[in-house]
Short mmCIF file of N, CA and C in Angstrom, two decimals:
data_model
loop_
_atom_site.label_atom_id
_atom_site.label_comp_id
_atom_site.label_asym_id
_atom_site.label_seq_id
_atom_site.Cartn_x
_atom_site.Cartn_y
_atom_site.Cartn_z
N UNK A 1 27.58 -87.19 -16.52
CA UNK A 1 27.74 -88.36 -15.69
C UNK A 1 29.11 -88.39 -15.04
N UNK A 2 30.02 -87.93 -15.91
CA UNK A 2 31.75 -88.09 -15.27
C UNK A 2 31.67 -86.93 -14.19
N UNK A 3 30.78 -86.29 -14.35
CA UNK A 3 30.63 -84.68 -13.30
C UNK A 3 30.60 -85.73 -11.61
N UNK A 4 29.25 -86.39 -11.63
CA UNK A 4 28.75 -86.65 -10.70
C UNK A 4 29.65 -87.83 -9.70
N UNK A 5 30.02 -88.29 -10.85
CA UNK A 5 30.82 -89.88 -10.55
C UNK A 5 32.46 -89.17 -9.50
N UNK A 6 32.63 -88.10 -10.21
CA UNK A 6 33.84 -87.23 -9.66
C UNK A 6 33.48 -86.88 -8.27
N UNK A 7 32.01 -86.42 -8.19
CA UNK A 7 31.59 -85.88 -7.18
C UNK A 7 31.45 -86.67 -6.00
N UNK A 8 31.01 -88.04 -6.33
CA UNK A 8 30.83 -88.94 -5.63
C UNK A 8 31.79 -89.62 -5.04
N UNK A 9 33.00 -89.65 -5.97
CA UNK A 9 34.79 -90.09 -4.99
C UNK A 9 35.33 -89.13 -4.72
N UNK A 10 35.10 -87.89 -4.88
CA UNK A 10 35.55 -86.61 -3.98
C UNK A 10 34.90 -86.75 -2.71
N UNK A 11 33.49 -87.39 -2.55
CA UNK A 11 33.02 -86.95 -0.92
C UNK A 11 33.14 -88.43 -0.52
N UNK A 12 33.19 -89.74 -1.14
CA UNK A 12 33.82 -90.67 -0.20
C UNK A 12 35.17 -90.97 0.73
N UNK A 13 36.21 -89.81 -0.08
CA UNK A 13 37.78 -90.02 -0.15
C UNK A 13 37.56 -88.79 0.91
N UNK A 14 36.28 -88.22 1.80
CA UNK A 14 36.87 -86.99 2.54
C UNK A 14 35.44 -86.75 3.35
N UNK A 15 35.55 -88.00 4.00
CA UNK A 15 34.07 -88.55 4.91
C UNK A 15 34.36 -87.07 6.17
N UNK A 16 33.42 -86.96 6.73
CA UNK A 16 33.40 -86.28 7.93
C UNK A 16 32.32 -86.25 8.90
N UNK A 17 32.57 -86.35 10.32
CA UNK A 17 31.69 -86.40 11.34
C UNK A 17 30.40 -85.44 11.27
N UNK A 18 29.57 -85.78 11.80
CA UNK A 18 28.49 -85.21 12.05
C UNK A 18 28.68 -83.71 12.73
N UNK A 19 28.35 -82.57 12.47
CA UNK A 19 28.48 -81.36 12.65
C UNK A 19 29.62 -80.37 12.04
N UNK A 20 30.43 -81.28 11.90
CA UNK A 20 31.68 -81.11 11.24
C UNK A 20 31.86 -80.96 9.99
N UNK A 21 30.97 -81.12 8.98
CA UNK A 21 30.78 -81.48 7.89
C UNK A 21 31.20 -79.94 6.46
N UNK A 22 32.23 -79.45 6.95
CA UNK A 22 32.04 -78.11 6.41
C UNK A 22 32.80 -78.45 5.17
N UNK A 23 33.59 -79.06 4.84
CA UNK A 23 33.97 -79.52 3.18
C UNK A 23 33.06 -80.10 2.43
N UNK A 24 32.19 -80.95 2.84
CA UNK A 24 31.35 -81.25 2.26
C UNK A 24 30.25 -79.88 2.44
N UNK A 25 29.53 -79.68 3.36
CA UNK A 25 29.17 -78.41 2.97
C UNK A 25 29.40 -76.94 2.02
N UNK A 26 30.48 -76.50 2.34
CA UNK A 26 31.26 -76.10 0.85
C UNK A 26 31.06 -76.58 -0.99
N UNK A 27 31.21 -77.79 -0.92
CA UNK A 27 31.45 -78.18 -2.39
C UNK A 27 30.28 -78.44 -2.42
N UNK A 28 29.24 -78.80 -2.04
CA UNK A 28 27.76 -78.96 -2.55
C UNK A 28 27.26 -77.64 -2.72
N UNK A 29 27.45 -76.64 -1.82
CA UNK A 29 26.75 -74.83 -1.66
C UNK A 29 27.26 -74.50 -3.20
N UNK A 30 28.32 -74.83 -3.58
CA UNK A 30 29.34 -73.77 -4.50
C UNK A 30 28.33 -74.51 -5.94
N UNK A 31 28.40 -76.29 -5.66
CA UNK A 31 27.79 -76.79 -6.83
C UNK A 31 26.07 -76.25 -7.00
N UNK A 32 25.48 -76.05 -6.12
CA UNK A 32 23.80 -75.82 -6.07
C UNK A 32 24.02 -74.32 -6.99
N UNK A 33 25.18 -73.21 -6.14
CA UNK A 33 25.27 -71.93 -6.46
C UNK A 33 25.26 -72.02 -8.26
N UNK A 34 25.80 -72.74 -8.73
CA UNK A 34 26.78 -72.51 -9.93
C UNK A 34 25.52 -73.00 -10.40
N UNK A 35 24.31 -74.01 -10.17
CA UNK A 35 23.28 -73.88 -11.24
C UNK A 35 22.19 -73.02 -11.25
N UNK A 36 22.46 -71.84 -10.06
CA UNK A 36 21.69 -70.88 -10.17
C UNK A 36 20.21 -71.25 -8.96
N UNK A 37 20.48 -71.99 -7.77
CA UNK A 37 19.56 -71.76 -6.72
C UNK A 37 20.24 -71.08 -5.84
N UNK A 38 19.32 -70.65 -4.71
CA UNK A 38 19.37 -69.90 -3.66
C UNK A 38 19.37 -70.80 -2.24
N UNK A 39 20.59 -70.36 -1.45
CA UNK A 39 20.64 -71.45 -0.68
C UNK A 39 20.49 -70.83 0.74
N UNK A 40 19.51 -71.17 1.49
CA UNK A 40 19.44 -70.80 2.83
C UNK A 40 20.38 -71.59 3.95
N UNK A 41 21.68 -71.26 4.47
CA UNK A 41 22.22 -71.76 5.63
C UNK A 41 21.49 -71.86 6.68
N UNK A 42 22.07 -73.28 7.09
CA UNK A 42 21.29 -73.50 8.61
C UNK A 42 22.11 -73.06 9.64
N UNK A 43 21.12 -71.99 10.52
CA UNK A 43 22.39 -71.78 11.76
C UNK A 43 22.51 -72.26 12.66
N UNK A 44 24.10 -72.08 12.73
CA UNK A 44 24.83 -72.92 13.97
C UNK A 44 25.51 -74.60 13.54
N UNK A 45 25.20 -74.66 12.30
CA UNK A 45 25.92 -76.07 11.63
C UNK A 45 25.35 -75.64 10.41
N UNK A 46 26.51 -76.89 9.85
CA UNK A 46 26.65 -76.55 8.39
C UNK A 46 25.24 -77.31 8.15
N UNK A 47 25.29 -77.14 6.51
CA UNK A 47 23.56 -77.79 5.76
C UNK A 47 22.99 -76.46 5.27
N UNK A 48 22.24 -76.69 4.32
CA UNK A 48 21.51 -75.52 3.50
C UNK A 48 20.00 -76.29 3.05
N UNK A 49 19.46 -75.36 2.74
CA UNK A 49 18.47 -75.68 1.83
C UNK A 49 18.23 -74.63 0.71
N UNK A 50 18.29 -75.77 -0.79
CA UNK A 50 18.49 -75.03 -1.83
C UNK A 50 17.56 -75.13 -2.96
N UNK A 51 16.92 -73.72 -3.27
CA UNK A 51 15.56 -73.39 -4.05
C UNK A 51 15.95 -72.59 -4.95
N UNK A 52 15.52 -73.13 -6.04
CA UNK A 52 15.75 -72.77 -8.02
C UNK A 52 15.30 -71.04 -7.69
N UNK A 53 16.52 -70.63 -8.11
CA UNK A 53 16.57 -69.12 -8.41
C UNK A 53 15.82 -68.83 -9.37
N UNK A 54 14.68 -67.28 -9.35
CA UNK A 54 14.15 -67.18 -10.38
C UNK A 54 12.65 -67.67 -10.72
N UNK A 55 12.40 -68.54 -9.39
CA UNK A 55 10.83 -69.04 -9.68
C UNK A 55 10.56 -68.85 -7.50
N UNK A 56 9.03 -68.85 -8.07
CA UNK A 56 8.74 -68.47 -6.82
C UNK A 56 8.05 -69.65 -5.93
N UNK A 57 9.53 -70.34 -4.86
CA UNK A 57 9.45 -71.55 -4.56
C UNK A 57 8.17 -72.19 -3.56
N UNK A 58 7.18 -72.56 -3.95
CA UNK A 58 5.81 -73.28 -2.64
C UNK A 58 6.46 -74.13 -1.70
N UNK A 59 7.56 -74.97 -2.02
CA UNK A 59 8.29 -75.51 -1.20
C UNK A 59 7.50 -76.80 -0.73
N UNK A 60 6.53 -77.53 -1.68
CA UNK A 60 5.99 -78.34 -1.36
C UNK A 60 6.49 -79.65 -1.03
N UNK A 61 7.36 -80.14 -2.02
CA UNK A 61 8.52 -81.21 -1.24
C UNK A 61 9.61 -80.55 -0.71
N UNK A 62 10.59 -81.95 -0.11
CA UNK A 62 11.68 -81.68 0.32
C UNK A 62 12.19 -82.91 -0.07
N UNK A 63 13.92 -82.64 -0.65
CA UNK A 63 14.73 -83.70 -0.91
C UNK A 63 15.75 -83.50 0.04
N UNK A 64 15.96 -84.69 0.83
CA UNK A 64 16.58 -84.62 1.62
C UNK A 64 18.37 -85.44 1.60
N UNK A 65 19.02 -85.11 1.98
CA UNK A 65 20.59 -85.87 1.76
C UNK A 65 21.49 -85.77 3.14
N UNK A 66 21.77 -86.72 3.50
CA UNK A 66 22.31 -86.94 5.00
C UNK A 66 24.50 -86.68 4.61
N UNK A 67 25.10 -86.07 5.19
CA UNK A 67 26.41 -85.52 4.73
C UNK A 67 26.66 -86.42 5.77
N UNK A 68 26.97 -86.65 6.90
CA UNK A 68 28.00 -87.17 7.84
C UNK A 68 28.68 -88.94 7.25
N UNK A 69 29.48 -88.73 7.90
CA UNK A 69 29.74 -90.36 8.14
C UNK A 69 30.66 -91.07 9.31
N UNK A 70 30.68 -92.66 9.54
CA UNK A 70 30.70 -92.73 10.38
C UNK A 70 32.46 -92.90 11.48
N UNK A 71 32.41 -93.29 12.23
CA UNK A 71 33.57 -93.50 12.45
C UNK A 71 34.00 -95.12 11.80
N UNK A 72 36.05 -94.98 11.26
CA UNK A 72 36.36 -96.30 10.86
C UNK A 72 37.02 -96.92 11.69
N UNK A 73 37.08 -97.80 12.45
CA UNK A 73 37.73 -97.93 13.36
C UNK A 73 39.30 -99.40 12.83
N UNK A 74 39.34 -99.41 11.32
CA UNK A 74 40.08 -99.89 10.85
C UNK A 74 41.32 -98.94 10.85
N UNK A 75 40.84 -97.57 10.60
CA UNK A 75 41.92 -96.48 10.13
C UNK A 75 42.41 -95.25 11.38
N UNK A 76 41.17 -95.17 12.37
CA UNK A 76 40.40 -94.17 13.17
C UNK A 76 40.08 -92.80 12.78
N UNK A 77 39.78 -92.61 11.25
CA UNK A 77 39.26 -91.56 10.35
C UNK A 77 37.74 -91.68 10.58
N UNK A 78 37.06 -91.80 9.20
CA UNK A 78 35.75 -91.92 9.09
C UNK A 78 35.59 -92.22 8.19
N UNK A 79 34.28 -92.71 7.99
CA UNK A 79 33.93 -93.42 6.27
C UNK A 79 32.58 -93.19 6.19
N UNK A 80 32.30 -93.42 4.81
CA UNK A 80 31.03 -93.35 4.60
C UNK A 80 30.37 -94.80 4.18
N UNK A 81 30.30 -95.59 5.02
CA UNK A 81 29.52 -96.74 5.13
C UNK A 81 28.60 -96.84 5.03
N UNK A 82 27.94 -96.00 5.46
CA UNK A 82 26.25 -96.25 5.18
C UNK A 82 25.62 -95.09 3.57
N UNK A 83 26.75 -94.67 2.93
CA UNK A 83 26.73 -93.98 1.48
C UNK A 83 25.75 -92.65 1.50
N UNK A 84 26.14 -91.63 2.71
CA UNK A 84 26.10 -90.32 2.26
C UNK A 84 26.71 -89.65 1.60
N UNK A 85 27.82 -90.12 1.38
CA UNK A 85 28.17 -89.61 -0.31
C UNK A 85 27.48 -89.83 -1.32
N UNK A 86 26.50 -90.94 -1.44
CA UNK A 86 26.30 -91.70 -2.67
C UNK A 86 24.85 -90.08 -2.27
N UNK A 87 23.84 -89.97 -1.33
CA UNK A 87 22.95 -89.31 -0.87
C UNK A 87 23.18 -87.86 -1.66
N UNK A 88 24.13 -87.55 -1.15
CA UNK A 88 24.81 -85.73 -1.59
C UNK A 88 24.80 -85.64 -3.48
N UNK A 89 25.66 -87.21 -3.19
CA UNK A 89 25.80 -86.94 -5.26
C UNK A 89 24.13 -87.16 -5.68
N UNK A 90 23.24 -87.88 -5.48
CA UNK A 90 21.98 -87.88 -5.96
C UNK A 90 21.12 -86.89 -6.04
N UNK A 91 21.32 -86.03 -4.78
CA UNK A 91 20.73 -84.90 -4.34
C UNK A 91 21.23 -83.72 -5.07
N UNK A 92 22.31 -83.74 -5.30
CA UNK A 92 22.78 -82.73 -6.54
C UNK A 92 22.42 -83.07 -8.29
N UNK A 93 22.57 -84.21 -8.35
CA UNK A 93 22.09 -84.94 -9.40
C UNK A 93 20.77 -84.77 -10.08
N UNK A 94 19.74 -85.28 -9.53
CA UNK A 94 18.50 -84.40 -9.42
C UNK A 94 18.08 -83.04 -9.71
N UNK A 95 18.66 -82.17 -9.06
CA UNK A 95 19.11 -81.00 -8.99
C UNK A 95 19.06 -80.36 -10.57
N UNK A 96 20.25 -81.26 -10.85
CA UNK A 96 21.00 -80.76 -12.26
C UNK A 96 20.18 -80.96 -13.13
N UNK A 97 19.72 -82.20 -13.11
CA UNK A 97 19.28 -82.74 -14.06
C UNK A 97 17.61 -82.12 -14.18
N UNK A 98 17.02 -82.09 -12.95
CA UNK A 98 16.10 -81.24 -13.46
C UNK A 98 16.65 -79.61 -13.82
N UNK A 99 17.13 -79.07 -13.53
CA UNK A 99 17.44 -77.64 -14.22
C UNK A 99 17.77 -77.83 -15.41
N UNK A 100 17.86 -79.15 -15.78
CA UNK A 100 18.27 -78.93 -17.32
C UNK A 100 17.29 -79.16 -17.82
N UNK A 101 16.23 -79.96 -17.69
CA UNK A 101 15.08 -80.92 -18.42
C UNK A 101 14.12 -79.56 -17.94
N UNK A 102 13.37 -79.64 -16.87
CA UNK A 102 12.31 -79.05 -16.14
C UNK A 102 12.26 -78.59 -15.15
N UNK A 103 13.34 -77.15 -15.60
CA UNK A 103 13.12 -75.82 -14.16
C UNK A 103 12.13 -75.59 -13.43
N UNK A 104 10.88 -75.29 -14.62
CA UNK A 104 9.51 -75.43 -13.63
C UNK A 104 9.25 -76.04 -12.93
N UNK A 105 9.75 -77.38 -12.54
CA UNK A 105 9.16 -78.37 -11.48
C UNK A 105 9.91 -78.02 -10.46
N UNK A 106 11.16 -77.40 -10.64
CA UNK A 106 12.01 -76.78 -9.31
C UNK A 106 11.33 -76.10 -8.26
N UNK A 107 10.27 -75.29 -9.12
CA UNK A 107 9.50 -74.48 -7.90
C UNK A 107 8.59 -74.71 -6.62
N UNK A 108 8.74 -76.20 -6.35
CA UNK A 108 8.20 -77.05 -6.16
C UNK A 108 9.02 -77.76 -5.19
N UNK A 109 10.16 -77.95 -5.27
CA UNK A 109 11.36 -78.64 -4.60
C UNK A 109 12.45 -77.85 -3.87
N UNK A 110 12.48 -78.22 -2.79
CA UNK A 110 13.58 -77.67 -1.72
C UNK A 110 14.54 -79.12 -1.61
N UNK A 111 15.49 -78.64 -1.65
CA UNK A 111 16.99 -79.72 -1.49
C UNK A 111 18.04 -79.51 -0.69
N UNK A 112 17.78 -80.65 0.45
CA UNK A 112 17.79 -79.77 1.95
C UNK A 112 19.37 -80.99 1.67
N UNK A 113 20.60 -80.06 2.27
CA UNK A 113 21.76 -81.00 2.76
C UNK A 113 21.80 -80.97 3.97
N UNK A 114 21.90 -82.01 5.23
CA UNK A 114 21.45 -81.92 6.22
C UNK A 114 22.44 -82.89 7.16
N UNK A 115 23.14 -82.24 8.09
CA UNK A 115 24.34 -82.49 8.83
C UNK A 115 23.96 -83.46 10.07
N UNK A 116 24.71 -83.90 10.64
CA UNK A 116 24.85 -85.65 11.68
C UNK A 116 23.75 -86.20 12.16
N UNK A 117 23.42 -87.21 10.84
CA UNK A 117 21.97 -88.35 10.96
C UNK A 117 22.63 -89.54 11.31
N UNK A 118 24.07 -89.66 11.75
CA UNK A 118 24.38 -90.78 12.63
C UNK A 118 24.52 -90.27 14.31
N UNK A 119 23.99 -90.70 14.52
CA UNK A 119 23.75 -90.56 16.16
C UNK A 119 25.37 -91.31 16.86
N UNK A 120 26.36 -90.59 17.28
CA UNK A 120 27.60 -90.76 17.45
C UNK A 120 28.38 -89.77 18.06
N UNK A 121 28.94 -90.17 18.75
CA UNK A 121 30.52 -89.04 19.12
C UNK A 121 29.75 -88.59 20.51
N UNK A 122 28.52 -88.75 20.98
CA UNK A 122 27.70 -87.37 21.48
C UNK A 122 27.97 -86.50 22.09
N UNK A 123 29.17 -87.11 23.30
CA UNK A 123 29.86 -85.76 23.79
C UNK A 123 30.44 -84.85 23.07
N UNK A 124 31.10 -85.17 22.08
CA UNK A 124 31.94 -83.88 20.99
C UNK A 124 30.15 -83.29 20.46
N UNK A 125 29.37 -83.76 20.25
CA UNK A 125 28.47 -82.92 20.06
C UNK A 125 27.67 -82.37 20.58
N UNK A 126 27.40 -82.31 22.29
CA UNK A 126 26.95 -82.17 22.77
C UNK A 126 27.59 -80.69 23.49
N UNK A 127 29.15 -80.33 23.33
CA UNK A 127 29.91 -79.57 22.86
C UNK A 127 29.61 -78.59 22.24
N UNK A 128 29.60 -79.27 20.98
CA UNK A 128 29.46 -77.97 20.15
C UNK A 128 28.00 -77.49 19.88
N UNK A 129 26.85 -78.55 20.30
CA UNK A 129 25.55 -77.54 20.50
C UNK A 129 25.54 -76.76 20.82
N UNK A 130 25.94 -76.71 22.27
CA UNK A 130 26.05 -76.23 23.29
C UNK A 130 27.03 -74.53 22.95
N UNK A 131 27.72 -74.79 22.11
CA UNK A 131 28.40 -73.57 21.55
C UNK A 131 27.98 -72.69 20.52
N UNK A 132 27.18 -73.49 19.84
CA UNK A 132 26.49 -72.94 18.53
C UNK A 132 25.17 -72.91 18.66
N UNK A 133 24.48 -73.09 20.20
CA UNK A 133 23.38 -72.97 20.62
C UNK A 133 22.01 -73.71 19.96
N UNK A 134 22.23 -75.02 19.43
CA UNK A 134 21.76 -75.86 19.08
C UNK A 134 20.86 -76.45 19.89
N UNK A 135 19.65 -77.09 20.02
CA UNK A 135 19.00 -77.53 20.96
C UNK A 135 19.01 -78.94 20.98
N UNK A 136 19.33 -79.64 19.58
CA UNK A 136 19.30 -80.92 19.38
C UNK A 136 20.91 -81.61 19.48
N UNK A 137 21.30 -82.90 19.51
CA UNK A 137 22.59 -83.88 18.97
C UNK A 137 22.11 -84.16 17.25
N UNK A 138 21.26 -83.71 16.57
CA UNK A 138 21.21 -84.55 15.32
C UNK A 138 20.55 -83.30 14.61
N UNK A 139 21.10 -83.21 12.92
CA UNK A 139 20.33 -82.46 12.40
C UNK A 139 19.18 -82.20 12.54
N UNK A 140 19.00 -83.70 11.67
CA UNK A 140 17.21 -83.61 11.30
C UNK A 140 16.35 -83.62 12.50
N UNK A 141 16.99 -83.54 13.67
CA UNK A 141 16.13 -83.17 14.95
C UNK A 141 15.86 -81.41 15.08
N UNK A 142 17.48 -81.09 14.93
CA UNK A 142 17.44 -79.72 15.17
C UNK A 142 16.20 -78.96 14.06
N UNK A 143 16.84 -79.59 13.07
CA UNK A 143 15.63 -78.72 11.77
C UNK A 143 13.82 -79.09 12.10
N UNK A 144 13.79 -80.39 12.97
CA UNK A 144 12.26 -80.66 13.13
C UNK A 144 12.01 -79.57 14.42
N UNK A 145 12.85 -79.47 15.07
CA UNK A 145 12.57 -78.71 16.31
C UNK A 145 12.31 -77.23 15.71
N UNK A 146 13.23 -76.17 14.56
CA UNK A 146 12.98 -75.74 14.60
C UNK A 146 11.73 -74.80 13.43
N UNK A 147 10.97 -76.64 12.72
CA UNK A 147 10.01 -76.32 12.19
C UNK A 147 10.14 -76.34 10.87
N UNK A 148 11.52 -76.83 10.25
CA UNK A 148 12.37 -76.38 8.77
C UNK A 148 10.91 -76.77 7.83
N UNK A 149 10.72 -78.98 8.48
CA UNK A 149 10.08 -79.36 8.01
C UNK A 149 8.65 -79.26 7.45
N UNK A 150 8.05 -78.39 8.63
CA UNK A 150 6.20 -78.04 8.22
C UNK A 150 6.02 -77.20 7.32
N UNK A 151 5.08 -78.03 6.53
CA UNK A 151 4.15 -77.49 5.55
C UNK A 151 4.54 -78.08 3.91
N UNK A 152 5.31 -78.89 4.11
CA UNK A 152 5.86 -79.37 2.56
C UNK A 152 4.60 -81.14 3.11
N UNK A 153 4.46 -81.00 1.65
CA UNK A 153 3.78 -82.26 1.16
C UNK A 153 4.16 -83.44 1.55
N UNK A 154 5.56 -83.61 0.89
CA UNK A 154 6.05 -84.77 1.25
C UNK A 154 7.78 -84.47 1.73
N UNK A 155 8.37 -85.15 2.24
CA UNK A 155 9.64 -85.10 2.82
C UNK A 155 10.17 -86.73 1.98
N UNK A 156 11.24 -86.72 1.51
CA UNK A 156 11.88 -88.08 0.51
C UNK A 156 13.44 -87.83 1.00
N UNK A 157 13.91 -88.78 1.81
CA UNK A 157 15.44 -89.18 1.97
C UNK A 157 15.29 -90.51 1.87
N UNK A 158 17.37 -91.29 1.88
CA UNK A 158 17.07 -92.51 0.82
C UNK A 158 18.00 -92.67 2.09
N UNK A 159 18.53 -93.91 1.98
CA UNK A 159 19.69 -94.45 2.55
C UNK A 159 20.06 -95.92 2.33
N UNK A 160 21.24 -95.70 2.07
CA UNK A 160 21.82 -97.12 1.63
C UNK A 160 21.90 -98.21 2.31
N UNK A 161 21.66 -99.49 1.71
CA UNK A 161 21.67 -100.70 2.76
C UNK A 161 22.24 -102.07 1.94
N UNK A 162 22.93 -103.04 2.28
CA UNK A 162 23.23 -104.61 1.34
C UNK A 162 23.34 -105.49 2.30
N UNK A 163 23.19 -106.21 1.29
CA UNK A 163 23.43 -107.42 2.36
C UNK A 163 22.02 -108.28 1.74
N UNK A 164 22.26 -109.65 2.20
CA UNK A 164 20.86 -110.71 2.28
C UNK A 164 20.15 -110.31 3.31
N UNK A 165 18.80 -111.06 2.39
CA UNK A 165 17.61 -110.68 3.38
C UNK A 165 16.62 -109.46 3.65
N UNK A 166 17.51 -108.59 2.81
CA UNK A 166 16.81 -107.16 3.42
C UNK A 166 15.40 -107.07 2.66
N UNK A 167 15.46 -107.69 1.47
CA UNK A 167 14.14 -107.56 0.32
C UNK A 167 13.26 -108.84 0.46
N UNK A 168 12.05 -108.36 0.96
CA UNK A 168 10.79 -109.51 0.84
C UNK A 168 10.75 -109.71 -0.53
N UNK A 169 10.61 -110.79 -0.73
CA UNK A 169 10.16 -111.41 -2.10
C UNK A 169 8.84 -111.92 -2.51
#
């Protein structure tokens, strides 16, 4: 638990823009590596998708975790306001925790980290598509465009929200 909790104020304290996301990319690759999956890079931006080494993956779900965050305009850094940090630590979490309990069900699960699901900046990204030959402004566009998604069962991302009102009662 102190693993994750670490993990989780390491990637709030070091938010980053959409495409940009290569520290956070880094420390999640190195953490997936170290429990022994296999991680396919996405090209032309950071994000992976990562499948339990050792079993032979159907790839029927997908867990999905959004890395960017947004701009602060208190500081003019970035933050993670809408808690893709909280996303990354769960998504590794999971991860762990099934490799410890029930590897077998890994074979089964792809755990996709997946770079700028805030729609923002667009010229700086429109930039670096354009350089890294990207067709989309947004990950999970680029990865639908180039098909990442078909053929898994189900697709599961979360995202954080507070406030009143949001829950019917």
């Amino acid at each position: 638990m102190k693993e994750l909790i670490e993990l989780g104020r390491d990637l709030w304290n070091n938010p980053e823009p959409g495409f940009f996301e290569e520290r956070t990319h880094t420390i999640l690759s190195r953490r997936f590596n170290a429990l022994g999956f296999s991680l396919e890079e996405f090209s032309g931006m950071p994000g992976f998708a990562a499948s339990y080494s050792g079993t032979k993956n159907t790839g029927r779900f997908a867990l999905v975790a959004d890395m960017d965050a947004l701009p602060n305009p208190g500081t003019g850094g970035y933050i993670h306001s809408c808690g893709h940090h909280l996303q990354c630590t769960v998504l590794y979490g999971a991860a762990r925790l099934l490799a410890e309990t029930n590897p077998e069900a890994l074979r089964h699960i792809v755990f996709a980290a997946v770079p700028a699901e805030e729609y923002i900046e667009l010229d700086r990204r429109a930039v670096y598509a354009r350089e890294k030959g990207l067709s989309c402004l947004s990950g999970k566009q680029e990865l639908l465009k180039r098909g990442f998604f078909d053929g898994f069962e189900a697709v599961v991302a979360t995202h954080a929200a507070a406030g009143e009102g949001l829950f019917i009662n």
